[in-house]
Coordinates of C-alpha atoms in Angstrom, one line a residue:
X1 CA -54.3 37.0 -23.6
X2 CA -54.4 33.1 -23.1
X3 CA -53.6 30.7 -25.9
X4 CA -55.4 27.3 -26.1
X5 CA -52.9 24.7 -27.1
X6 CA -54.1 21.4 -25.8
X7 CA -54.7 18.8 -28.3
X8 CA -53.1 20.9 -31.0
X9 CA -49.7 19.1 -31.0
X10 CA -48.5 15.8 -31.6
X11 CA -48.5 15.2 -27.9
X12 CA -52.0 16.6 -27.3
X13 CA -55.3 14.7 -26.4
X14 CA -57.0 13.3 -29.4
X15 CA -54.0 13.0 -31.5
X16 CA -54.0 9.7 -33.1
X17 CA -50.4 8.0 -32.9
X18 CA -50.9 6.9 -36.4
X19 CA -50.9 10.7 -37.6
X20 CA -47.5 11.2 -36.0
X21 CA -45.8 8.3 -37.7
X22 CA -43.7 8.9 -41.0
X23 CA -42.0 6.2 -43.2
X24 CA -39.1 6.3 -45.2
X25 CA -39.9 6.1 -48.8
X26 CA -39.6 2.5 -50.4
X27 CA -36.6 2.3 -52.7
X28 CA -35.1 5.7 -51.7
X29 CA -31.9 4.3 -53.5
X30 CA -31.2 2.2 -56.3
X31 CA -32.8 -1.4 -55.8
X32 CA -32.8 -2.6 -59.7
X33 CA -29.1 -2.2 -60.1
X34 CA -28.4 -5.8 -61.0
X35 CA -31.9 -6.2 -63.1
X36 CA -30.5 -7.3 -66.8
X37 CA -33.0 -5.0 -68.4
X38 CA -32.0 -1.9 -66.2
X39 CA -28.2 -2.8 -66.8
X40 CA -28.7 -2.7 -70.5
X41 CA -30.3 0.6 -70.3
X42 CA -27.6 1.7 -67.9
X43 CA -25.1 0.7 -70.7
X44 CA -27.1 2.4 -73.6
X45 CA -27.2 5.7 -71.4
X46 CA -23.8 5.5 -70.3
X47 CA -22.5 5.0 -73.7
X48 CA -24.5 7.9 -75.1
X49 CA -23.4 10.4 -72.4
X50 CA -19.7 9.2 -72.6
X51 CA -20.0 10.4 -76.3
X52 CA -20.9 13.9 -74.9
X53 CA -18.0 13.7 -72.1
X54 CA -20.4 12.7 -69.6
X55 CA -20.0 10.0 -66.9
X56 CA -22.9 8.0 -65.5
X57 CA -22.7 6.5 -61.9
X58 CA -24.8 4.7 -59.3
X59 CA -26.4 7.4 -57.1
X60 CA -24.5 7.3 -53.9
X61 CA -27.4 9.5 -52.0
X62 CA -31.1 8.8 -51.6
X63 CA -33.0 10.3 -54.3
X64 CA -36.9 10.5 -55.0
X65 CA -38.6 13.1 -57.5
X66 CA -42.2 13.7 -57.6
X67 CA -44.1 10.7 -58.6
X68 CA -47.4 9.5 -59.7
X69 CA -48.7 6.6 -57.5
X70 CA -47.4 4.0 -60.1
X71 CA -43.7 5.3 -60.2
X72 CA -43.8 5.6 -56.3
X73 CA -45.0 1.8 -55.9
X74 CA -42.7 0.4 -58.7
X75 CA -39.1 -0.9 -58.0
X76 CA -36.5 1.4 -59.5
X77 CA -32.8 2.0 -60.2
X78 CA -31.4 5.6 -59.6
X79 CA -28.4 6.9 -61.5
X80 CA -26.6 10.0 -61.5
X81 CA -24.8 11.9 -64.2
X82 CA -21.6 13.7 -63.0
X83 CA -22.1 17.3 -63.6
X84 CA -19.1 19.8 -63.1
X85 CA -21.5 22.8 -62.3
X86 CA -24.2 20.8 -60.4
X87 CA -23.0 17.9 -58.3
X88 CA -26.3 17.4 -56.8
X89 CA -28.2 17.2 -60.0
X90 CA -28.4 14.8 -63.0
X91 CA -30.6 12.1 -61.5
X92 CA -32.0 9.5 -63.9
X93 CA -34.4 7.1 -62.6
X94 CA -35.5 3.8 -64.2
X95 CA -38.6 2.0 -62.9
X96 CA -39.6 -1.6 -63.8
X97 CA -43.1 -2.7 -64.4
X98 CA -44.9 -6.2 -65.1
X99 CA -45.3 -5.6 -68.8
X100 CA -45.4 -3.0 -71.4
X101 CA -48.7 -2.3 -71.0
X102 CA -48.2 -1.4 -67.2
X103 CA -45.1 0.8 -68.2
X104 CA -47.1 2.7 -70.8
X105 CA -49.9 3.3 -68.2
X106 CA -47.5 4.5 -65.6
X107 CA -45.5 6.8 -68.0
X108 CA -49.1 8.3 -68.8
X109 CA -49.8 8.6 -65.2
X110 CA -46.5 10.5 -64.4
X111 CA -47.2 13.0 -67.2
X112 CA -50.7 13.5 -66.1
X113 CA -49.3 13.9 -62.5
X114 CA -46.8 16.6 -63.7
X115 CA -49.5 18.7 -65.1
X116 CA -51.4 18.9 -61.8
X117 CA -51.4 22.1 -59.7
X118 CA -49.4 21.0 -56.7
X119 CA -46.6 19.4 -58.9
X120 CA -46.5 22.6 -61.1
X121 CA -46.3 24.7 -57.8
X122 CA -43.6 22.9 -56.7
X123 CA -41.4 22.8 -59.9
X124 CA -39.9 25.7 -61.0
X125 CA -41.3 27.5 -64.1
X126 CA -39.4 25.9 -67.2
X127 CA -38.5 22.7 -65.6
X128 CA -38.1 20.0 -68.5
X129 CA -39.4 16.8 -68.0
X130 CA -38.2 13.4 -69.9
X131 CA -40.2 10.2 -69.8
X132 CA -39.1 7.5 -72.0
X133 CA -40.8 4.1 -72.4
X134 CA -38.6 1.4 -73.1
X135 CA -40.0 -2.1 -72.9
X136 CA -41.2 -2.8 -69.4
X137 CA -39.3 0.0 -68.0
X138 CA -39.6 3.9 -67.8
X139 CA -37.1 6.3 -67.6
X140 CA -37.5 9.7 -65.9
X141 CA -35.5 12.7 -65.7
X142 CA -36.1 16.5 -65.0
X143 CA -34.1 19.4 -65.2
X144 CA -34.4 23.3 -65.1
X145 CA -32.5 24.8 -68.2
X146 CA -32.2 28.3 -66.5
X147 CA -30.5 27.1 -63.3
X148 CA -28.8 23.7 -64.2
X149 CA -25.4 22.7 -65.6
X150 CA -25.5 23.3 -69.2
X151 CA -24.4 19.6 -69.6
X152 CA -28.0 18.5 -68.6
X153 CA -29.2 19.3 -72.0
X154 CA -26.8 16.6 -73.0
X155 CA -28.7 14.0 -70.8
X156 CA -32.0 14.8 -72.3
X157 CA -30.6 14.8 -76.0
X158 CA -29.1 11.3 -75.0
X159 CA -32.5 10.3 -73.3
X160 CA -34.4 11.1 -76.4
X161 CA -32.7 8.6 -78.4
X162 CA -33.8 5.8 -76.2
X163 CA -37.2 4.1 -76.2
X164 CA -40.4 6.2 -77.0
X165 CA -41.8 9.2 -75.4
X166 CA -44.3 9.5 -72.9
X167 CA -46.4 12.7 -73.7
X168 CA -45.3 15.5 -71.1
X169 CA -47.5 18.5 -70.9
X170 CA -45.8 21.8 -71.1

């Protein structure tokens, strides 16, 4: 039996070089850490978390959750709550937009995106999504209660005291 493989791989004839190119995600790490509005949100979040015995730090590894197009294109800052039982979790992202209308629109787009089939398949059943609109910024956090550090419920509780919620499908 003979298998024909010519043209099937990256080096095959007819393969477009553009198809083989991958790009690192824009703003894979914190890029808004010095923005005054983001610093204010970070302080509010850190204060609320500290009251629950949790420490907020700048993320020291690249992190990018599933994002709708407006989130993926927006400048953002990423922070991480230090969790005793889950040192790889607890990421909180803050996205910046030009105005409150754009922030609200992006938050709704993210909520709609999270309800799509592909994202639902990629997320474990029961994943909690938190999207909060704060002026021209949007805060995003997700966690899985069944598999997470129990402290992550405290992150959600603190976030629910900041800004206004975007409607997130269940």
